[in-house]
Amino acid sequence: METCPQCAAGLVAPGGGPPWCPACEWNLDAYDERRVPQLGWRVLDRRAHRLAYRLTMDPSRAGGRARWLLLAASVLLLAVIAGIAGLGAWIVYTTWLSFATVIGVLLLLLGYVLRPRLGRLDPDADRLAPQNAPALFALLRRVADATGVPMPDVVLVDSRLNASASAVGLRRTKVLTIGLPLWAVLTPQERVALLGHELGHFVNGDVRRGPLTGVATRTLGELSLMFRPAAPSGGSLLMMAADLLARAVLRVAHSGTVAAYVLLVWLSMRDSRHAEYLADDLAVRAAGTEAAVSFFDLLARSETLDMYVRRDARAGLSPAAARASVAALRTADPVVRQRSIREEVSMFASHPPSGLRARRIAQLPPAAPAVLLTDADDIAIDAELDKRYASARREIAIGG
Ligand SMILES: [Zn+2]
Ligand SMILES: [Zn+2]
């Protein structure tokens, strides 16, 4: 067995890739070449990973300068977009029906393409009404009261192994989305921990979700996806030439938006990680240390969890049976936590690695739960969601 050059402990590599030292974490920051490239160039990806690792592991808070730069960059971006549209409108107005009008119209179109993305409610999303899920809404209310955060305006459920909180639209409607496959396997107190964290997003001041900075970041993220050059198409010579030109323009637009996006993400990374920790603290306050730690230890094994959940969905297991089936996945294991750090550190990750979150809150002074979810209330919540569980199971069973 290879030993650590720093402390002579045996190295480990449970998921393959470069081994690290479980005792002093030597080489835990190594870049795993099997990762899916994010930026297109390995060398950039490697650098971004190193930077992300350093920012993720460094406990200090963001300085005011990064926050101001982020705000300034966001305002500049939104002002440029407004400027393009404004200039277009002005040209159209002053040169009506002349050749220059075409330029104005093109600028207006460009302004439309670049328009700020505020996020919106998916009209097809499955929205829970309080009268149809009184036990769940009562729990939400208790968690909100115990942690001093506002209630969500809209509660959605979907069939992802995840949960999220966001603010959308001009009025910044607060949306909580609960992924039923995840919700189903959580113990009552873990459910409280999940809600504590998600509702925490409505107050933790995360710059990636702030009105100006969040809109700028989201807009760049969506634009960089939109401008991603597609594979070349065949056709006539003229078509191919047009295709080539279009793809060259797209490539420039793509690189530009990716670069600007990376800049914003990098500026916001420390602050956003800090906001996640604040939300985790609210999860601890609501659910107590023990349940919050086991919740994050479960998430630290997300790959195995995903496999179990799909298998159990195909077998049609009820929430109670599915919960029992994943019980072994919540035990605390330092190497599992390190593996999650190795695999989840990323500039573009929305959250710090789950293993790191479990470790951080396990080291805080232990807290008792402020909200206790009784078995009876927990069963009432499952009964309210019964039909939706069944369709979520069908959906992920098909999903592979
Ligand atoms: Zn070592
Ligand atoms: Zn979060």
Short mmCIF file of N, CA, C and O in Angstrom, two decimals, residues 72-138:
data_model
loop_
_atom_site.label_atom_id
_atom_site.label_comp_id
_atom_site.label_asym_id
_atom_site.label_seq_id
_atom_site.Cartn_x
_atom_site.Cartn_y
_atom_site.Cartn_z
N ALA A 72 -20.93 45.59 -8.97
CA ALA A 72 -20.61 46.52 -10.06
C ALA A 72 -20.66 45.80 -11.40
O ALA A 72 -21.24 46.32 -12.37
N ALA A 73 -20.09 44.57 -11.47
CA ALA A 73 -20.10 43.82 -12.72
C ALA A 73 -21.53 43.50 -13.14
O ALA A 73 -21.88 43.58 -14.32
N SER A 74 -22.37 43.15 -12.15
CA SER A 74 -23.76 42.81 -12.47
C SER A 74 -24.51 44.02 -13.00
O SER A 74 -25.25 43.94 -13.99
N VAL A 75 -24.32 45.16 -12.33
CA VAL A 75 -25.01 46.39 -12.76
C VAL A 75 -24.53 46.78 -14.16
O VAL A 75 -25.33 47.13 -15.03
N LEU A 76 -23.22 46.65 -14.39
CA LEU A 76 -22.66 46.98 -15.70
C LEU A 76 -23.29 46.11 -16.78
O LEU A 76 -23.72 46.60 -17.83
N LEU A 77 -23.33 44.81 -16.51
CA LEU A 77 -23.89 43.88 -17.49
C LEU A 77 -25.34 44.24 -17.83
O LEU A 77 -25.72 44.34 -19.00
N LEU A 78 -26.14 44.46 -16.78
CA LEU A 78 -27.55 44.77 -17.01
C LEU A 78 -27.70 46.12 -17.71
O LEU A 78 -28.58 46.30 -18.56
N ALA A 79 -26.80 47.07 -17.38
CA ALA A 79 -26.85 48.39 -18.02
C ALA A 79 -26.50 48.28 -19.50
O ALA A 79 -27.12 48.94 -20.35
N VAL A 80 -25.50 47.44 -19.83
CA VAL A 80 -25.12 47.27 -21.24
C VAL A 80 -26.29 46.68 -22.03
O VAL A 80 -26.62 47.15 -23.14
N ILE A 81 -26.95 45.70 -21.45
CA ILE A 81 -28.09 45.08 -22.14
C ILE A 81 -29.20 46.12 -22.34
O ILE A 81 -29.76 46.25 -23.44
N ALA A 82 -29.48 46.88 -21.28
CA ALA A 82 -30.51 47.93 -21.40
C ALA A 82 -30.08 48.96 -22.43
O ALA A 82 -30.90 49.46 -23.21
N GLY A 83 -28.77 49.27 -22.45
CA GLY A 83 -28.23 50.25 -23.39
C GLY A 83 -28.42 49.81 -24.83
O GLY A 83 -28.81 50.60 -25.69
N ILE A 84 -28.14 48.52 -25.10
CA ILE A 84 -28.30 48.00 -26.47
C ILE A 84 -29.75 48.13 -26.92
O ILE A 84 -30.05 48.63 -28.01
N ALA A 85 -30.67 47.72 -26.04
CA ALA A 85 -32.09 47.80 -26.39
C ALA A 85 -32.52 49.25 -26.54
O ALA A 85 -33.24 49.60 -27.48
N GLY A 86 -32.04 50.11 -25.65
CA GLY A 86 -32.40 51.53 -25.69
C GLY A 86 -31.90 52.20 -26.96
O GLY A 86 -32.64 52.93 -27.63
N LEU A 87 -30.65 51.89 -27.31
CA LEU A 87 -30.07 52.46 -28.53
C LEU A 87 -30.87 52.00 -29.75
O LEU A 87 -31.18 52.80 -30.64
N GLY A 88 -31.19 50.70 -29.75
CA GLY A 88 -31.99 50.16 -30.86
C GLY A 88 -33.30 50.91 -30.99
O GLY A 88 -33.70 51.32 -32.09
N ALA A 89 -34.00 51.08 -29.87
CA ALA A 89 -35.30 51.76 -29.89
C ALA A 89 -35.13 53.20 -30.38
O ALA A 89 -35.95 53.70 -31.18
N TRP A 90 -34.07 53.85 -29.95
CA TRP A 90 -33.84 55.24 -30.33
C TRP A 90 -33.58 55.36 -31.85
O TRP A 90 -34.13 56.21 -32.52
N ILE A 91 -32.75 54.42 -32.37
CA ILE A 91 -32.45 54.45 -33.81
C ILE A 91 -33.72 54.20 -34.63
O ILE A 91 -33.99 54.89 -35.61
N VAL A 92 -34.50 53.22 -34.19
CA VAL A 92 -35.75 52.92 -34.91
C VAL A 92 -36.65 54.15 -34.92
O VAL A 92 -37.21 54.55 -35.94
N TYR A 93 -36.75 54.81 -33.77
CA TYR A 93 -37.65 55.95 -33.62
C TYR A 93 -37.20 57.13 -34.49
O TYR A 93 -38.00 57.78 -35.16
N THR A 94 -35.87 57.41 -34.49
CA THR A 94 -35.39 58.61 -35.19
C THR A 94 -35.16 58.38 -36.67
O THR A 94 -35.06 59.34 -37.43
N THR A 95 -35.04 57.10 -37.11
CA THR A 95 -34.72 56.90 -38.53
C THR A 95 -35.82 56.10 -39.22
O THR A 95 -35.57 55.38 -40.17
N TRP A 96 -37.00 56.23 -38.73
CA TRP A 96 -38.11 55.38 -39.17
C TRP A 96 -38.15 55.22 -40.69
O TRP A 96 -38.12 56.20 -41.43
N LEU A 97 -38.17 53.97 -41.17
CA LEU A 97 -38.27 53.62 -42.58
C LEU A 97 -37.12 54.13 -43.43
O LEU A 97 -37.31 54.55 -44.57
N SER A 98 -35.92 54.12 -42.86
CA SER A 98 -34.74 54.35 -43.71
C SER A 98 -33.84 53.13 -43.53
O SER A 98 -34.18 52.20 -42.79
N PHE A 99 -32.69 53.15 -44.19
CA PHE A 99 -31.81 51.99 -44.08
C PHE A 99 -31.36 51.77 -42.64
O PHE A 99 -31.26 50.64 -42.16
N ALA A 100 -31.08 52.85 -41.92
CA ALA A 100 -30.57 52.74 -40.55
C ALA A 100 -31.56 52.06 -39.62
O ALA A 100 -31.18 51.50 -38.59
N THR A 101 -32.84 52.10 -39.98
CA THR A 101 -33.86 51.46 -39.14
C THR A 101 -33.54 49.98 -38.93
O THR A 101 -33.78 49.43 -37.86
N VAL A 102 -32.97 49.35 -39.99
CA VAL A 102 -32.63 47.93 -39.91
C VAL A 102 -31.65 47.69 -38.76
O VAL A 102 -31.79 46.74 -37.99
N ILE A 103 -30.67 48.60 -38.64
CA ILE A 103 -29.68 48.47 -37.56
C ILE A 103 -30.37 48.57 -36.20
O ILE A 103 -30.10 47.81 -35.28
N GLY A 104 -31.29 49.53 -36.12
CA GLY A 104 -32.05 49.69 -34.87
C GLY A 104 -32.81 48.43 -34.52
O GLY A 104 -32.80 47.98 -33.37
N VAL A 105 -33.46 47.84 -35.55
CA VAL A 105 -34.23 46.62 -35.30
C VAL A 105 -33.31 45.49 -34.86
O VAL A 105 -33.62 44.74 -33.92
N LEU A 106 -32.13 45.39 -35.51
CA LEU A 106 -31.18 44.34 -35.13
C LEU A 106 -30.73 44.53 -33.68
O LEU A 106 -30.62 43.56 -32.92
N LEU A 107 -30.47 45.77 -33.28
CA LEU A 107 -30.06 46.03 -31.90
C LEU A 107 -31.18 45.66 -30.92
O LEU A 107 -30.93 45.10 -29.85
N LEU A 108 -32.42 45.99 -31.31
CA LEU A 108 -33.56 45.62 -30.45
C LEU A 108 -33.64 44.11 -30.29
O LEU A 108 -33.87 43.59 -29.19
N LEU A 109 -33.43 43.40 -31.42
CA LEU A 109 -33.45 41.93 -31.37
C LEU A 109 -32.34 41.41 -30.46
O LEU A 109 -32.57 40.51 -29.64
N LEU A 110 -31.17 41.99 -30.59
CA LEU A 110 -30.04 41.58 -29.75
C LEU A 110 -30.36 41.82 -28.28
O LEU A 110 -30.11 40.97 -27.42
N GLY A 111 -30.94 42.98 -28.01
CA GLY A 111 -31.33 43.29 -26.63
C GLY A 111 -32.32 42.26 -26.11
O GLY A 111 -32.25 41.84 -24.94
N TYR A 112 -33.21 41.81 -27.00
CA TYR A 112 -34.20 40.80 -26.60
C TYR A 112 -33.51 39.47 -26.29
O TYR A 112 -33.80 38.82 -25.28
N VAL A 113 -32.56 39.08 -27.16
CA VAL A 113 -31.84 37.82 -26.95
C VAL A 113 -31.09 37.86 -25.61
O VAL A 113 -31.05 36.89 -24.87
N LEU A 114 -30.51 39.03 -25.31
CA LEU A 114 -29.69 39.16 -24.10
C LEU A 114 -30.51 39.52 -22.86
O LEU A 114 -29.95 39.71 -21.79
N ARG A 115 -31.83 39.62 -23.00
CA ARG A 115 -32.67 40.15 -21.91
C ARG A 115 -32.37 39.45 -20.58
O ARG A 115 -32.06 38.27 -20.55
N PRO A 116 -32.46 40.20 -19.48
CA PRO A 116 -32.18 39.60 -18.16
C PRO A 116 -33.15 38.46 -17.86
O PRO A 116 -34.34 38.56 -18.13
N ARG A 117 -32.60 37.37 -17.32
CA ARG A 117 -33.44 36.23 -16.95
C ARG A 117 -33.80 36.34 -15.47
O ARG A 117 -32.92 36.28 -14.61
N LEU A 118 -35.07 36.49 -15.20
CA LEU A 118 -35.53 36.63 -13.82
C LEU A 118 -35.90 35.28 -13.21
O LEU A 118 -36.13 35.17 -12.02
N GLY A 119 -35.95 34.27 -14.06
CA GLY A 119 -36.46 32.98 -13.59
C GLY A 119 -37.97 33.05 -13.59
O GLY A 119 -38.56 34.13 -13.45
N ARG A 120 -38.62 31.93 -13.81
CA ARG A 120 -40.07 31.95 -13.78
C ARG A 120 -40.59 30.62 -13.27
O ARG A 120 -39.87 29.63 -13.27
N LEU A 121 -41.85 30.65 -12.89
CA LEU A 121 -42.48 29.42 -12.42
C LEU A 121 -42.79 28.55 -13.63
O LEU A 121 -43.38 29.04 -14.59
N ASP A 122 -42.40 27.30 -13.58
CA ASP A 122 -42.75 26.38 -14.66
C ASP A 122 -44.26 26.14 -14.60
O ASP A 122 -44.78 25.67 -13.59
N PRO A 123 -45.01 26.50 -15.68
CA PRO A 123 -46.46 26.34 -15.63
C PRO A 123 -46.91 24.89 -15.45
O PRO A 123 -48.02 24.62 -15.00
N ASP A 124 -46.03 23.94 -15.83
CA ASP A 124 -46.40 22.53 -15.70
C ASP A 124 -46.00 21.93 -14.35
O ASP A 124 -46.24 20.75 -14.11
N ALA A 125 -45.35 22.75 -13.50
CA ALA A 125 -44.87 22.20 -12.23
C ALA A 125 -46.05 21.80 -11.35
O ALA A 125 -47.15 22.33 -11.46
N ASP A 126 -45.81 20.82 -10.50
CA ASP A 126 -46.86 20.30 -9.61
C ASP A 126 -46.85 21.11 -8.31
O ASP A 126 -45.97 20.95 -7.47
N ARG A 127 -47.87 21.96 -8.18
CA ARG A 127 -47.92 22.89 -7.06
C ARG A 127 -48.82 22.35 -5.95
O ARG A 127 -49.94 21.91 -6.22
N LEU A 128 -48.34 22.39 -4.73
CA LEU A 128 -49.14 21.90 -3.60
C LEU A 128 -49.98 23.05 -3.03
O LEU A 128 -49.46 24.13 -2.77
N ALA A 129 -51.27 22.79 -2.84
CA ALA A 129 -52.13 23.79 -2.20
C ALA A 129 -52.19 23.48 -0.71
O ALA A 129 -52.25 22.31 -0.33
N PRO A 130 -52.15 24.53 0.14
CA PRO A 130 -52.16 24.29 1.59
C PRO A 130 -53.32 23.40 2.03
O PRO A 130 -53.15 22.55 2.91
N GLN A 131 -54.50 23.57 1.41
CA GLN A 131 -55.65 22.78 1.87
C GLN A 131 -55.52 21.30 1.53
O GLN A 131 -56.15 20.46 2.14
N ASN A 132 -54.66 20.99 0.53
CA ASN A 132 -54.47 19.58 0.17
C ASN A 132 -53.33 18.93 0.92
O ASN A 132 -53.16 17.71 0.84
N ALA A 133 -52.49 19.76 1.56
CA ALA A 133 -51.36 19.19 2.30
C ALA A 133 -51.22 19.91 3.63
O ALA A 133 -50.17 20.49 3.93
N PRO A 134 -52.29 19.88 4.48
CA PRO A 134 -52.25 20.67 5.72
C PRO A 134 -51.12 20.25 6.66
O PRO A 134 -50.52 21.11 7.31
N ALA A 135 -50.81 18.97 6.74
CA ALA A 135 -49.76 18.54 7.67
C ALA A 135 -48.39 19.05 7.23
O ALA A 135 -47.58 19.50 8.04
N LEU A 136 -48.14 19.00 5.91
CA LEU A 136 -46.85 19.49 5.41
C LEU A 136 -46.73 21.01 5.61
O LEU A 136 -45.70 21.51 6.05
N PHE A 137 -47.82 21.73 5.32
CA PHE A 137 -47.77 23.19 5.50
C PHE A 137 -47.65 23.57 6.98
O PHE A 137 -47.00 24.56 7.31
N ALA A 138 -48.26 22.76 7.85
CA ALA A 138 -48.11 23.04 9.29
C ALA A 138 -46.65 22.86 9.70
O ALA A 138 -46.11 23.66 10.48
#
